[in-house]
C-alpha atoms as one frame of an Amber mdcrd trajectory, in Angstrom:
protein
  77.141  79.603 105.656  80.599  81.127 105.599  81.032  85.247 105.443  82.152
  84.871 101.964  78.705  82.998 100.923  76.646  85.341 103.014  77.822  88.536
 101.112  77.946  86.719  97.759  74.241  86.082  97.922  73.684  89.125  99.260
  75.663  91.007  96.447  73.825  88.956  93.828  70.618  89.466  95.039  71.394
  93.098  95.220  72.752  93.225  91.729  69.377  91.690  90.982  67.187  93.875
  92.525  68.751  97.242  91.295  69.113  95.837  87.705  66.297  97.248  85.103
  68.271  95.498  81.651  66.240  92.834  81.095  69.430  91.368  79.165  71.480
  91.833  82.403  69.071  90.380  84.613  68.932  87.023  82.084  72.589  86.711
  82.416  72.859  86.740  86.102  69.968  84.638  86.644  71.773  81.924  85.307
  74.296  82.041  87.595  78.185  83.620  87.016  80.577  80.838  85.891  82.587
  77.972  87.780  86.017  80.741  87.263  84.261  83.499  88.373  82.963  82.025
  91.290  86.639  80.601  92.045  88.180  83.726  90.946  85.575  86.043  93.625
  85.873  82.907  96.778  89.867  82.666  96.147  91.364  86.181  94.993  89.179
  88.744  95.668  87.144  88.515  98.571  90.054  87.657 101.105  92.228  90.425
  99.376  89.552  93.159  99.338  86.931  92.163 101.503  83.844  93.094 100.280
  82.384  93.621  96.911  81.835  97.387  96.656  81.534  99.057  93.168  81.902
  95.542  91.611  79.431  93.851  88.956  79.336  90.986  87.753  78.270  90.265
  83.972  78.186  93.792  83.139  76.951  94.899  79.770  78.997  96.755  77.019
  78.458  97.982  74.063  80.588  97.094  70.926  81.232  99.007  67.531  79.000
  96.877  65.462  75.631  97.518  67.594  75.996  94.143  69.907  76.283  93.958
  73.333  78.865  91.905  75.244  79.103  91.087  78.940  82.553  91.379  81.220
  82.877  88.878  83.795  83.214  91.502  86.349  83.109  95.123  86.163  85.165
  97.321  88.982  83.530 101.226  88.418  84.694 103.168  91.422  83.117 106.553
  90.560  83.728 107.707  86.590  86.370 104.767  86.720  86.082 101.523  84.276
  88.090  98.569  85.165  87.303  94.973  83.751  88.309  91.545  84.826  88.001
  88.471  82.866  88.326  85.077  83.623  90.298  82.987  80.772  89.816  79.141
  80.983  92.545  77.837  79.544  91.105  75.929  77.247  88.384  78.306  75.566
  91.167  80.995  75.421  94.155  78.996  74.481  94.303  75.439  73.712  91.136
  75.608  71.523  91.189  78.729  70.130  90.275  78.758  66.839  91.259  81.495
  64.420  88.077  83.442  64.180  87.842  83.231  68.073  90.855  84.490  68.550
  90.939  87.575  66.461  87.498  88.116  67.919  88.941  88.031  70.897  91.594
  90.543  70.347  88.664  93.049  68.749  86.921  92.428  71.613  89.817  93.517
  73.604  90.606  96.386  71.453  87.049  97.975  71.546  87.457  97.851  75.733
  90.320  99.707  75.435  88.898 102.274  72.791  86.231 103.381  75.384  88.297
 103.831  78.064  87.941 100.309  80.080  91.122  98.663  81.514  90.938  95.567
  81.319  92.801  92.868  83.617  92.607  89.135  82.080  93.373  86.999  84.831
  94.186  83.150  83.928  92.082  80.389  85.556  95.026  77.777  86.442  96.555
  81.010  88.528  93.608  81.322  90.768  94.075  77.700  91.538  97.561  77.513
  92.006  98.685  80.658  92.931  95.782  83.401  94.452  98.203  85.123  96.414
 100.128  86.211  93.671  96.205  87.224  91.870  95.491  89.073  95.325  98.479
  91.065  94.876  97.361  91.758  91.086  94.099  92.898  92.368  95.143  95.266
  95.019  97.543  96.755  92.285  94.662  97.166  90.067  92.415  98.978  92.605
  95.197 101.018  93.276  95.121 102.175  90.161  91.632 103.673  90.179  91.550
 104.921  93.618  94.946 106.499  94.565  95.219 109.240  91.801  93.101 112.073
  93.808  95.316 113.516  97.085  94.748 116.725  98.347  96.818 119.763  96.655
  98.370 120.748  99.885 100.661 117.974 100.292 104.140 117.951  99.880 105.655
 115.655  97.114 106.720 113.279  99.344 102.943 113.212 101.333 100.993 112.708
  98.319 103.406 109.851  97.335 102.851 108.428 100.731  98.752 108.709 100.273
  99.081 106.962  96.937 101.581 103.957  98.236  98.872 103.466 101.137  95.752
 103.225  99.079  97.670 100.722  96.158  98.629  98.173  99.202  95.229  98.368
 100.548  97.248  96.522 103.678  99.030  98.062 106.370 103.049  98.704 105.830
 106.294  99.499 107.820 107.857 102.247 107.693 110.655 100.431 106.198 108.598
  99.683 102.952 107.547 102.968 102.641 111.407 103.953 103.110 112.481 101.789
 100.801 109.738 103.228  98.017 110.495 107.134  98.493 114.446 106.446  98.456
 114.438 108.461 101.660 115.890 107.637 105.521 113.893 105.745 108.242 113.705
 109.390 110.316 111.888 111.225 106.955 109.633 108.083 106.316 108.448 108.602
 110.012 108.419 111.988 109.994 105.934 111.857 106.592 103.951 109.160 108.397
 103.329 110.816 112.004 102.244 114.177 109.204  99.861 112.349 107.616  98.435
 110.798 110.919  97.792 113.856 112.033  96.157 114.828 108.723  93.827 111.911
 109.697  94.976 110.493 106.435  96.893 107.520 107.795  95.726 105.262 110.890
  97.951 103.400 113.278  97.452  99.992 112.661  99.642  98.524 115.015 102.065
  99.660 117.869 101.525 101.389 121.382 104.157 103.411 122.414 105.986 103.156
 119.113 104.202 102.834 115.718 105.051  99.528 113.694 102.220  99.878 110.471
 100.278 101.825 109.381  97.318 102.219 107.169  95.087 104.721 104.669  91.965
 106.334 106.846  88.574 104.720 105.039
């Protein structure tokens, strides 16, 4: 069993366990769908590494009463990100009218309670999931690199935020290149926020090469 299938099961049988919707617990029994599956094994486990704060067929509520289910559900804290799996040929080649205006509702409502919502296309998991890794780390980003403490500079805070939306370690170069500012101020923000114990070393001895956001 790869570490991939290992924590799957283990997330799904967690999910499971913790789940008191009857409705919920119906849906995942069944199993999550052929592009889900692909979407988790291909994109997001090797970009993010573990499945934290992420559920899968997670009930909403819609305006008319019903209930409808996201593929996957990312709700870091009071956060609400979705992420749905289009096959191309249920959402685009055979789209019918009435589908696809439901569609678009269904959209719409998501958005009306706060949810945002990242549809990612089936064919681009297949053919190209480092491109859909990238998307993914950009959309985590966006829940979890807002909140910096007040006592950083400008220039720190910007630095915090850039680390937690690459979720990767970075050269100082990059981060050079993103504040518009000289290789000496870059460094001179990152060996600051290492001593903050906000940033980590990742690699380099004598002379720091990348570095890293403190988890």
């Amino acid at each position: 069993m790869t570490r991939f299938e290992q924590q799957y099961d283990e997330w799904m049988q967690r999910q499971l366990e913790e789940e008191p919707n009857a409705r919920r617990s119906v849906m995942l029994r069944k199993g999550l769908g052929h592009g889900t599956i692909a979407f988790l094994r291909a994109v997001w486990f090797p970009a993010v590494g573990h499945f934290n704060d992420l559920y899968a067929e997670w009930e909403v509520r819609d305006f008319g009463n019903g209930y409808r289910y996201l593929d996957l559900a990312y709700l870091p804290g009071d956060a609400k990100g979705g992420i749905e799996i289009q096959g191309y040929g249920p959402h685009a080649r055979d789209l019918d009218i009435v589908r696809f205006k439901d569609l678009c509702r269904r959209h719409c409502l998501l958005a009306l309670d706060g949810w945002t919502l990242l549809p990612i296309a089936y064919p681009s998991i297949v053919e190209e999931p480092k491109a859909c890794q990238q998307l993914i780390l950009a959309f985590i980003g966006k829940f979890v690199a807002s909140d910096v403490p007040a006592s950083l500079s400008w220039l720190e805070a910007e630095t915090v935020r850039f680390a937690r939306r690459l979720l990767r370690p970075f050269a100082p170069a990059e981060l050079e290149d993103h504040l518009r500012v000289s290789d000496r101020q870059a460094r001179r923000v990152l060996h600051d926020l290492v001593e903050r114990q906000l940033l980590d070393i990742a690699s380099g001895t004598q002379r720091a090469r990348t570095y890293r956001i403190r988890v």
